[in-house]
mmCIF file of C-alpha atoms in Angstrom:
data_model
loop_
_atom_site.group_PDB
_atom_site.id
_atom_site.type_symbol
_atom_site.label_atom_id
_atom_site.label_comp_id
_atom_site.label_asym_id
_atom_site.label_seq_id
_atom_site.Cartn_x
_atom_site.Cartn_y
_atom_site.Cartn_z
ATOM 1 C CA UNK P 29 -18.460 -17.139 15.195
ATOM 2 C CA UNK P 30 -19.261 -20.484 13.194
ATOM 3 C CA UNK P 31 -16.223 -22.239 11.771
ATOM 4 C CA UNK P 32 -16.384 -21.433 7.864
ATOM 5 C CA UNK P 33 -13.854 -22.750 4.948
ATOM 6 C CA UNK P 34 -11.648 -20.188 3.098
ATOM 7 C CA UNK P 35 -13.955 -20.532 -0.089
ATOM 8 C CA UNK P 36 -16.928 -18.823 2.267
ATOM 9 C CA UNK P 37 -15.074 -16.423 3.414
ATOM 10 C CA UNK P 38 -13.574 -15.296 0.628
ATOM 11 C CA UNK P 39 -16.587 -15.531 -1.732
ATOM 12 C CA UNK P 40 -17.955 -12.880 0.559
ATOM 13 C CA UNK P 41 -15.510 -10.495 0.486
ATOM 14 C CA UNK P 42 -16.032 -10.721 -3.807
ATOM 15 C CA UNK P 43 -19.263 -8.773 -4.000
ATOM 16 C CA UNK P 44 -19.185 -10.334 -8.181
ATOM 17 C CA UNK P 45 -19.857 -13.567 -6.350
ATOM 18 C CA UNK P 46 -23.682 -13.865 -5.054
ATOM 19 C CA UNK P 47 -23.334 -17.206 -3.163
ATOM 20 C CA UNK P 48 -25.476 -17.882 0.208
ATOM 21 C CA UNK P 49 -24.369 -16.027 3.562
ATOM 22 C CA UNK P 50 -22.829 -18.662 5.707
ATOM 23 C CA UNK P 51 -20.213 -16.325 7.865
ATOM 24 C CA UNK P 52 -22.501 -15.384 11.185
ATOM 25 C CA UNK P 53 -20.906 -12.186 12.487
ATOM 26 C CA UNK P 54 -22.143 -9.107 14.204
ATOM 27 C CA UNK P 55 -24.612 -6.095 13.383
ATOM 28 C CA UNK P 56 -21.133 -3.951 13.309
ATOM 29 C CA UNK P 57 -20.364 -6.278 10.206
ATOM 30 C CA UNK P 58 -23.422 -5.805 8.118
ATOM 31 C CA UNK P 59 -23.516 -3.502 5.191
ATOM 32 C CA UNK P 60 -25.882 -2.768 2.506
ATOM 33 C CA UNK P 61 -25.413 -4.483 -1.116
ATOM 34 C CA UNK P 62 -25.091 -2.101 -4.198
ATOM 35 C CA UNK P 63 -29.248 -3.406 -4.560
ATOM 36 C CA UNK P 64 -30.327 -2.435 -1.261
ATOM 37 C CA UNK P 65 -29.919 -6.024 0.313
ATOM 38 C CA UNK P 66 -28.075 -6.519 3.259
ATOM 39 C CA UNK P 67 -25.318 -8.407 3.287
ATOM 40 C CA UNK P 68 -22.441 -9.922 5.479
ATOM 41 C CA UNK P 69 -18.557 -10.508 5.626
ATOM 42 C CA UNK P 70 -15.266 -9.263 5.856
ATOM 43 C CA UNK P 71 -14.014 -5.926 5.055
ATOM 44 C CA UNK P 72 -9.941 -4.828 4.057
ATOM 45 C CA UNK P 73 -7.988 -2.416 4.507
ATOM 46 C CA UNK P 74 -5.980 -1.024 1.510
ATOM 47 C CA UNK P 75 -2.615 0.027 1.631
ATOM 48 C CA UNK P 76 -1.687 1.176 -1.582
ATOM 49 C CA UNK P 77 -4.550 3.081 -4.040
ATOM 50 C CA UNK P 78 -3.991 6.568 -5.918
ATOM 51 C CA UNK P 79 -6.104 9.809 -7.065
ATOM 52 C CA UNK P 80 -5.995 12.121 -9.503
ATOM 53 C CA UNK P 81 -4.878 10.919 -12.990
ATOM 54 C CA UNK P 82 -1.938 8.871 -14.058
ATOM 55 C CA UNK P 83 0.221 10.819 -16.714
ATOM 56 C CA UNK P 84 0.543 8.071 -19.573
ATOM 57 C CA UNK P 85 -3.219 6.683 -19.779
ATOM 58 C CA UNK P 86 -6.439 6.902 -19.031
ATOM 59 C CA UNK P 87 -7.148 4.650 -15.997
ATOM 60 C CA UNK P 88 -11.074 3.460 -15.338
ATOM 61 C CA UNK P 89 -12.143 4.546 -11.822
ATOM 62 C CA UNK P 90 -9.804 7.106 -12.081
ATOM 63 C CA UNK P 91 -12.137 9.613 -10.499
ATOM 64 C CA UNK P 92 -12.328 9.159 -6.598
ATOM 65 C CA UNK P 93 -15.912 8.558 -6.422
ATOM 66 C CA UNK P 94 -15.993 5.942 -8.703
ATOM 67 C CA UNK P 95 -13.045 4.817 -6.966
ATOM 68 C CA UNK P 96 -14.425 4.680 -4.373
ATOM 69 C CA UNK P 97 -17.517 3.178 -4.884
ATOM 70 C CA UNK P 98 -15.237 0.014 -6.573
ATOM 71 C CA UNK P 99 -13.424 -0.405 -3.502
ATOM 72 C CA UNK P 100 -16.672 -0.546 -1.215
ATOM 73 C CA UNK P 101 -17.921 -3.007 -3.603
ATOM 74 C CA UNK P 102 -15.361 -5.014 -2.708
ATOM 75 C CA UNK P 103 -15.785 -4.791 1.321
ATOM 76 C CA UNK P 104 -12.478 -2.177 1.831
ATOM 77 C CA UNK P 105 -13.434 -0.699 4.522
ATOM 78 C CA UNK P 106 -10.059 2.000 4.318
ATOM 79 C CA UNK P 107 -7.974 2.778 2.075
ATOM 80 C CA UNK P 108 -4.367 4.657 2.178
ATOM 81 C CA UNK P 109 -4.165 6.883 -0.982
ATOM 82 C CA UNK P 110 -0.989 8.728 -2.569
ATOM 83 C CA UNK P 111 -1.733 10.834 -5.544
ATOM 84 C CA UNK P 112 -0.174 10.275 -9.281
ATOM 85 C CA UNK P 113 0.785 14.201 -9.325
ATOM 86 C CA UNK P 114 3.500 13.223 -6.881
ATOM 87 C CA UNK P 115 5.458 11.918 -9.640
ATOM 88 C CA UNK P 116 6.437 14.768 -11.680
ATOM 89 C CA UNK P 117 4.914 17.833 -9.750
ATOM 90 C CA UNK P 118 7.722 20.225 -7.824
ATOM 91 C CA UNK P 119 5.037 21.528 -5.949
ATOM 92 C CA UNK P 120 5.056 19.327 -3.175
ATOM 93 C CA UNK P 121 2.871 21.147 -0.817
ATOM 94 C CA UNK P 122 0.329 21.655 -3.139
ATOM 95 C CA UNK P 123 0.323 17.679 -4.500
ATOM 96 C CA UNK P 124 -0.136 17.312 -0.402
ATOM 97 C CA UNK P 125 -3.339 20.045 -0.626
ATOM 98 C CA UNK P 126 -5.241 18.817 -3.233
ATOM 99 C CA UNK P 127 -4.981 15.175 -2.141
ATOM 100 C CA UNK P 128 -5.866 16.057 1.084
ATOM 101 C CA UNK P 129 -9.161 18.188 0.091
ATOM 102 C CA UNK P 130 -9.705 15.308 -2.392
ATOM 103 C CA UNK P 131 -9.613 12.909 0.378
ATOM 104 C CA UNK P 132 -11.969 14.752 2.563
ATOM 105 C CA UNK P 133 -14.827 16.058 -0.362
ATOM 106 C CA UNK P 134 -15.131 12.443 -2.503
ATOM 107 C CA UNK P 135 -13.208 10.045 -0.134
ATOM 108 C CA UNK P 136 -16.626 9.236 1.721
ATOM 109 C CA UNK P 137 -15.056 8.569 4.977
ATOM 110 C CA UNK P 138 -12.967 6.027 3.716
ATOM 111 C CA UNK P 139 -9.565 7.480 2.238
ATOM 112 C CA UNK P 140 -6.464 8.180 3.914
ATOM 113 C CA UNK P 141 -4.018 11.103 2.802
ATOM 114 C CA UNK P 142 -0.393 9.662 2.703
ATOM 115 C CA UNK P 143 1.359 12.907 1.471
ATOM 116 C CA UNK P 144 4.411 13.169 -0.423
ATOM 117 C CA UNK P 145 8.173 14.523 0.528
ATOM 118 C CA UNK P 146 11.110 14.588 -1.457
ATOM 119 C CA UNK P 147 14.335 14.671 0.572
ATOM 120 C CA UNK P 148 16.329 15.991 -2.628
ATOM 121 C CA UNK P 149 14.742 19.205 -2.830
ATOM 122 C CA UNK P 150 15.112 22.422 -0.102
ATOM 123 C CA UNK P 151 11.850 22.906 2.346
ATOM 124 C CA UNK P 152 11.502 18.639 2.199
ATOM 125 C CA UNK P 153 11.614 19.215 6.512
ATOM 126 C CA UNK P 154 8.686 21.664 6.169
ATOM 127 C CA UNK P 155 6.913 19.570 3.695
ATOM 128 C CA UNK P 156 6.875 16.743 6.346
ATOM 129 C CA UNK P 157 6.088 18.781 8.794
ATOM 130 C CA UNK P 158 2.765 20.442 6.931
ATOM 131 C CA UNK P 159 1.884 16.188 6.414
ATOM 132 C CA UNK P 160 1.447 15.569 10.231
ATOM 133 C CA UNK P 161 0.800 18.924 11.725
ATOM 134 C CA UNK P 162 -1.684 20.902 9.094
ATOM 135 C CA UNK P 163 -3.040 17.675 6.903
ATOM 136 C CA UNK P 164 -2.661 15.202 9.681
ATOM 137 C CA UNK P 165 -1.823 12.698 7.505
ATOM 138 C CA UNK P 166 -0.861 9.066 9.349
ATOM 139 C CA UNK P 167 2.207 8.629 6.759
ATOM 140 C CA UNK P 168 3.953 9.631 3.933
ATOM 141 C CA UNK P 169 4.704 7.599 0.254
ATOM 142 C CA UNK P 170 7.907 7.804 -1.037
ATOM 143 C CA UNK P 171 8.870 8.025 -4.975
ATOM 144 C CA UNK P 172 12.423 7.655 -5.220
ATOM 145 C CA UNK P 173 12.436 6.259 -9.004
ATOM 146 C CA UNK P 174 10.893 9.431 -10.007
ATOM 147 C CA UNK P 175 11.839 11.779 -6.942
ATOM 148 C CA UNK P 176 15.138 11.998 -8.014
ATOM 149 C CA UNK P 177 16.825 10.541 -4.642
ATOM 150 C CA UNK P 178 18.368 7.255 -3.568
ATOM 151 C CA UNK P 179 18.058 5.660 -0.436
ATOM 152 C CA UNK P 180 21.626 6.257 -0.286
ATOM 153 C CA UNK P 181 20.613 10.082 -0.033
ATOM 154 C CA UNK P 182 22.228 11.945 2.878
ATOM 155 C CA UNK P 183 19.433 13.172 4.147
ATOM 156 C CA UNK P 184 17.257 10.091 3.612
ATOM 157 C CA UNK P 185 17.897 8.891 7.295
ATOM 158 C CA UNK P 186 17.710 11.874 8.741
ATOM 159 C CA UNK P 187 13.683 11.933 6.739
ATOM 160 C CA UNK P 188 13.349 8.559 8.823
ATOM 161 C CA UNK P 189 14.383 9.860 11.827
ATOM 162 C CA UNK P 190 11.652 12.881 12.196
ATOM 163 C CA UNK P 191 9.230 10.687 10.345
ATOM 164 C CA UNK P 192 9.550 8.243 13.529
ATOM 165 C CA UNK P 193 9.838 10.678 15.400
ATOM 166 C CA UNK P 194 6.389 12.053 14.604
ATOM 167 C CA UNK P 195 5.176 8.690 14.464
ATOM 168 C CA UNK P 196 4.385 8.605 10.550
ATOM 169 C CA UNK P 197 3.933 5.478 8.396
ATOM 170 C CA UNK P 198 6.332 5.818 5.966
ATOM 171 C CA UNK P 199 5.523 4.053 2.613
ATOM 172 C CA UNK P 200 8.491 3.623 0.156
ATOM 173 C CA UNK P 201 7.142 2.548 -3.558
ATOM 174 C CA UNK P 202 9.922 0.395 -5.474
ATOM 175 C CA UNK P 203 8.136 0.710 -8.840
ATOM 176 C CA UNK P 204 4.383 2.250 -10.229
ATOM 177 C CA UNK P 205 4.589 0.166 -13.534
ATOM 178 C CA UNK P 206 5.897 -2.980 -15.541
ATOM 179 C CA UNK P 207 9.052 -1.172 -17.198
ATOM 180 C CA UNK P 208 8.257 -2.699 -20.241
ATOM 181 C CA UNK P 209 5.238 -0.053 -20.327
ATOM 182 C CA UNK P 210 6.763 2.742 -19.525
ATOM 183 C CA UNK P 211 6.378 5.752 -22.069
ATOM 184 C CA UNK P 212 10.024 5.707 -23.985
ATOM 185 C CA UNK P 213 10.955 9.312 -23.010
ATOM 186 C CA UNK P 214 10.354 8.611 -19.541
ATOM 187 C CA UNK P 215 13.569 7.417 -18.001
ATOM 188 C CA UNK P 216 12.583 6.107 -14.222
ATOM 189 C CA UNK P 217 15.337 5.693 -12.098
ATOM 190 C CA UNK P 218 15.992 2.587 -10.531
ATOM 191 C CA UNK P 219 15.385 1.824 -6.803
ATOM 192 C CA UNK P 220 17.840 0.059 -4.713
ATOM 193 C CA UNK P 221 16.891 -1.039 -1.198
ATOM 194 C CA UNK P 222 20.116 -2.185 0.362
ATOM 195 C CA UNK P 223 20.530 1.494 1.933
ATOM 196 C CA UNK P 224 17.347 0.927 3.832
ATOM 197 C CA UNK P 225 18.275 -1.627 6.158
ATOM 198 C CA UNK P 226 20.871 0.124 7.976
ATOM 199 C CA UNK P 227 19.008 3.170 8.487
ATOM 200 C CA UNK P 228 15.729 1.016 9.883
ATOM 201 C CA UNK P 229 17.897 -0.777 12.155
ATOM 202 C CA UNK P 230 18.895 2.961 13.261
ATOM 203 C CA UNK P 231 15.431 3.277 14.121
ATOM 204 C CA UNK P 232 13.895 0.428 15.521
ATOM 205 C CA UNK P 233 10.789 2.290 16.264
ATOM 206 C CA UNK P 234 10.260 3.369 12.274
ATOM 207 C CA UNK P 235 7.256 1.967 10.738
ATOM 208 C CA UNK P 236 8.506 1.048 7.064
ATOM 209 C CA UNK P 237 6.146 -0.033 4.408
ATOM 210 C CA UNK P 238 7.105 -1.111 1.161
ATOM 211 C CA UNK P 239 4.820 -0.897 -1.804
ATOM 212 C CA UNK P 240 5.272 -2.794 -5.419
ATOM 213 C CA UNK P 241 8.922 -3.639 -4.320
ATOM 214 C CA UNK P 242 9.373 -6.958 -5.447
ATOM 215 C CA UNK P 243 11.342 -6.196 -8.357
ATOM 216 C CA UNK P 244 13.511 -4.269 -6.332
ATOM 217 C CA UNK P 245 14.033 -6.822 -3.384
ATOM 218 C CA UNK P 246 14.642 -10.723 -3.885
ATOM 219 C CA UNK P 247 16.359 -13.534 -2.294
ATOM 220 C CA UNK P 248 19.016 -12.922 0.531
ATOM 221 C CA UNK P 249 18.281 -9.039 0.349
ATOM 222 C CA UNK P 250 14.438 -10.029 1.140
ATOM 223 C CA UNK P 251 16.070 -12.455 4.130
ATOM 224 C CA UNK P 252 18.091 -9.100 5.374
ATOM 225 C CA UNK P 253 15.082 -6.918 5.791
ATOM 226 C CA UNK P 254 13.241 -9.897 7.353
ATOM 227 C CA UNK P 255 15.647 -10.818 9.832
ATOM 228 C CA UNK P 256 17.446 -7.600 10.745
ATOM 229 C CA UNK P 257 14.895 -5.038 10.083
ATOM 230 C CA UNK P 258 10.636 -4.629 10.929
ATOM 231 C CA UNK P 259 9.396 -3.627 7.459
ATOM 232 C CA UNK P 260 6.634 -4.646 5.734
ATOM 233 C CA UNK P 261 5.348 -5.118 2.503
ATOM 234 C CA UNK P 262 2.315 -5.162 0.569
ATOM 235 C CA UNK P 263 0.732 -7.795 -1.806
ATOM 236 C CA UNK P 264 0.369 -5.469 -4.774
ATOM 237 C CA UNK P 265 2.713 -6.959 -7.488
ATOM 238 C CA UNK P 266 2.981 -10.279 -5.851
ATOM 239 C CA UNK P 267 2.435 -12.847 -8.721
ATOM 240 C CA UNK P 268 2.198 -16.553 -9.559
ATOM 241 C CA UNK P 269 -0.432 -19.202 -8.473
ATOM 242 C CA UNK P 270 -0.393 -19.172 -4.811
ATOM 243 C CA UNK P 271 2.196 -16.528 -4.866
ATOM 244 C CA UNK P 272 0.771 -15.252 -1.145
ATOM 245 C CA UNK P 273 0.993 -18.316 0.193
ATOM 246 C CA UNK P 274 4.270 -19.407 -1.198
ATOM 247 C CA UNK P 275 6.066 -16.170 0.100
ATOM 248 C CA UNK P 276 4.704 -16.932 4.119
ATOM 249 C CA UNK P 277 6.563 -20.549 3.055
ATOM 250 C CA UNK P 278 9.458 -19.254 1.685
ATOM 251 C CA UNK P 279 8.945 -20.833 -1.787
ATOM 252 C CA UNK P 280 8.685 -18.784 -4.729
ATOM 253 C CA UNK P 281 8.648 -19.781 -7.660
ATOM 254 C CA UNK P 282 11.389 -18.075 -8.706
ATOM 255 C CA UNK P 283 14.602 -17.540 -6.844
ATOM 256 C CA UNK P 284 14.852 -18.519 -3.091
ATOM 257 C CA UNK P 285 14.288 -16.943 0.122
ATOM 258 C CA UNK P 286 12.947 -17.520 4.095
ATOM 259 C CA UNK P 287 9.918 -17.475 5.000
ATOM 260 C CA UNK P 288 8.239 -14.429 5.664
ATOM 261 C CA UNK P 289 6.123 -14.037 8.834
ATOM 262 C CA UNK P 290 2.386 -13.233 7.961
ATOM 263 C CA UNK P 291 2.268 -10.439 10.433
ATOM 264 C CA UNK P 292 4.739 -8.688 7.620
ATOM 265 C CA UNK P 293 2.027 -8.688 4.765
ATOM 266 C CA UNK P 294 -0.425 -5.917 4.317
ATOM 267 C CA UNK P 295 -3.003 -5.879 1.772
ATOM 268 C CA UNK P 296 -2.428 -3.666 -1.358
ATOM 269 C CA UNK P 297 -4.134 -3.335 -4.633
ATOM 270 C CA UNK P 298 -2.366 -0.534 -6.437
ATOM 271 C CA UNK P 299 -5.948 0.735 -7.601
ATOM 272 C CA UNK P 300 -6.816 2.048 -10.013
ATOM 273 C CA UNK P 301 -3.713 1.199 -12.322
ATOM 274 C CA UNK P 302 -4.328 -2.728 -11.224
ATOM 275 C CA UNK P 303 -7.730 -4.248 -10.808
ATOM 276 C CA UNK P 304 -8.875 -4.295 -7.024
ATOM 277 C CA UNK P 305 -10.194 -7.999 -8.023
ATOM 278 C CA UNK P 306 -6.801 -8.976 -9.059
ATOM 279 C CA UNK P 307 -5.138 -8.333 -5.334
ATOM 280 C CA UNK P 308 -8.586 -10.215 -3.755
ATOM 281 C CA UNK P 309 -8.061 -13.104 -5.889
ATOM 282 C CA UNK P 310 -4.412 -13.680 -5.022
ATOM 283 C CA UNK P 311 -5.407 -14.527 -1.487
ATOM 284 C CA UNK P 312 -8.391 -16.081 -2.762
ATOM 285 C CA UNK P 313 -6.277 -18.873 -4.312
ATOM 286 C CA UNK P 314 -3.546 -18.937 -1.897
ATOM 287 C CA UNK P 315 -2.821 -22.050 0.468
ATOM 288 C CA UNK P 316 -3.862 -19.366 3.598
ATOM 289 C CA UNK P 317 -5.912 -20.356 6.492
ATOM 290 C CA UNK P 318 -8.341 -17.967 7.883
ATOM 291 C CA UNK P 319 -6.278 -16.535 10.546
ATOM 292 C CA UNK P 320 -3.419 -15.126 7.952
ATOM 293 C CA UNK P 321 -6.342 -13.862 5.403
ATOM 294 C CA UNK P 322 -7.616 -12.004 8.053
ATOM 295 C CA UNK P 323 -4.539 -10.460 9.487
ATOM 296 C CA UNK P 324 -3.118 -10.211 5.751
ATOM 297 C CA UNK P 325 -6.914 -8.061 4.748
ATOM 298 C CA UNK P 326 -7.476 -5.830 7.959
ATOM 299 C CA UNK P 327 -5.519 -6.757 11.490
ATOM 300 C CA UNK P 328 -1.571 -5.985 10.442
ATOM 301 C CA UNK P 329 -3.033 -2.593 8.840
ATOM 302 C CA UNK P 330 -4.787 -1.437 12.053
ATOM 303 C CA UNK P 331 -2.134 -2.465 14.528
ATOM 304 C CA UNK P 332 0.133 -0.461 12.649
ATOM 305 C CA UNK P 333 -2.257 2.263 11.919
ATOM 306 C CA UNK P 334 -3.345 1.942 15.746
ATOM 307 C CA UNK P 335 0.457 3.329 16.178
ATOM 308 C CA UNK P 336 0.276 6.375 14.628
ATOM 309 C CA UNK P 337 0.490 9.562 16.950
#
C-alpha cells in the first residue's frame, strides 16, 4: 500500500467529497459509487445506529433502507443496530422480533441485531437467552435511563455473568439525547457507572461497550474504567475540535483525565438521531495518524466482534 496523508484517506471515506483516488488498495476494497463509478477507500464499522422510529420526532433516514443506503454512502461497511421501541415497549421479546426481521428484510447484509433485556422485569434470563440462541444476535444494548434499573441492580451482574458467558457484546447506552431536549413529561432516569467497574473486574472475560456515555463518565471515574477494567467506548457524543484526538492524549478540554489507549475507541454515529457525517468528521479533524483512524473505523470493532461465540 502507498504511504497516503490523513486528508486522502479521509476524503475517501466522505463520499460528499469527489477528490482524485490516491489510496492503492485491493479489488476486495473497491465498491461502486452511488453513479455507477467505481471507487476506492476505507470502509467502518458502526457501533451504535437505531431502527424503527424515535418517539418525540420525526428523524430523516428513519426508515432502514434509507438508512441504510446513508451509511453505505459513507463506506460503513457494518453496522450494530438497537431499535428506539426498546425504550418504552414491555414487550421485550417482541422489540427483539421485529428488529431482528427488520435487520434481515431491509438491512441489506449490513445490519447487526443487538437485542434488548431488561434485568428489572421477570423472564429478563429468557429474553437473553432468545438474543443468542433463536435471533443469534452478537450482543445486547442496554437502556438503563429508561429501563427502569441501575447498575446497582441485583441482578445486573448476574446479566453480565451469562452474557459472558454466552460470549455476547454487551452495549450499555449512558444517554439517547441532550437533556435539554427531552420532551418535559418524560422524566429519564439518570445513569451512574461507578457500579460497573466492580462487576467487569468480576468478569474479566466480559466484553463491555459503552455508548453516548460521556456525560455519565468523566475524569478519575473515566481513569477507573481505564485502568482497572477492559471497556470500551464509542465516539458518538464525543465533542470539541480535536475532541478524538485529545481523549487518546488525555487532554480534554474540559476536566482532566489519562490517556485513553486507542485500542479502547470504537466508531459510533448514533444514526439516525445524529448525522453519520458528524461522527466521520470528528476523526477527520482529529490530530490521529493513520494507524489509530483505522483501528478507531474498522480493526477494534472486528477483533471484538471476531470474539463473539
Amino acid at each position: 500500500m502507498k504511504k497516503v496523508s490523513r486528508r486522502t484517506f479521509f476524503s475517501h471515506s466522505l463520499a460528499s467529497l469527489s477528490l482524485p483516488a490516491a489510496l492503492s488498495v485491493g479489488k476486495e476494497n473497491i465498491r461502486h459509487g452511488t453513479d455507477g463509478s467505481f471507487q476506492t477507500g476505507p470502509e467502518i464499522i458502526d457501533t451504535n445506529v437505531n431502527v424503527f422510529e424515535w418517539p418525540f420526532r420525526k428523524l430523516k433516514y428513519s426508515d432502514t433502507k434509507s438508512l441504510v443506503g446513508k451509511l453505505r454512502l459513507h463506506r460503513i461497511r457494518q453496522a450494530w443496530a438497537g431499535s428506539f421501541e426498546a425504550l418504552f415497549h414491555k414487550d421485550v421479546n417482541g422489540v427483539n422480533s421485529r428488529l431482528t426481521e427488520e435487520c434481515r428484510k431491509n438491512g441489506d447484509g449490513m445490519m447487526l441485531p443487538f437485542g434488548a433485556v431488561n434485568v428489572a422485569w421477570p423472564g429478563w434470563e429468557e429474553d437473553l437467552r432468545r438474543c443468542h440462541e433463536i435471533y443469534r444476535m452478537p450482543g445486547i444494548r442496554l437502556y438503563p435511563g429508561y429501563q427502569s434499573f441501575d447498575l446497582d441492580h441485583p441482578e445486573f451482574p448476574r446479566l453480565v455473568q451469562l452474557a459472558t458467558e454466552r460470549g455476547l457484546i454487551i452495549q450499555i447506552v449512558g444517554d439517547m439525547e441532550d437533556s435539554r431536549t427531552q420532551h418535559p413529561i418524560v422524566h429519564v432516569r439518570g445513569v451512574k457507572i461507578e457500579p460497573l467497574i466492580e462487576i467487569v473486574k468480576k468478569n474479566a472475560r466480559a466484553k463491555v461497550h459503552l455508548l453516548y456515555w460521556n456525560h455519565k463518565v468523566e475524569g478519575a471515574q473515566l481513569d477507573r474504567l481505564i485502568a482497572e477494567t477492559n471497556v470500551l467506548l464509542d465516539t458518538s457524543r464525543i465533542e470539541g475540535t480535536g475532541s478524538v484526538g485529545r481523549l487518546i492524549e488525555g487532554k480534554p478540554w474540559y476536566g482532566s483525565h489519562k490517556p485513553v489507549p486507542v485500542e479502547r475507541i470504537l466508531f459510533g454515529s448514533h444514526a439516525p438521531y445524529f448525522p453519520v457525517e458528524a461522527n466521520i468528521l470528528k476523526l477527520f479533524e482529529s490530530p490521529l495518524n493513520l494507524q489509530q483512524m483505522q483501528a478507531i473505523m474498522v480493526d477494534n470493532a472486528s477483533r471484538l466482534l471476531g470474539q463473539f461465540k
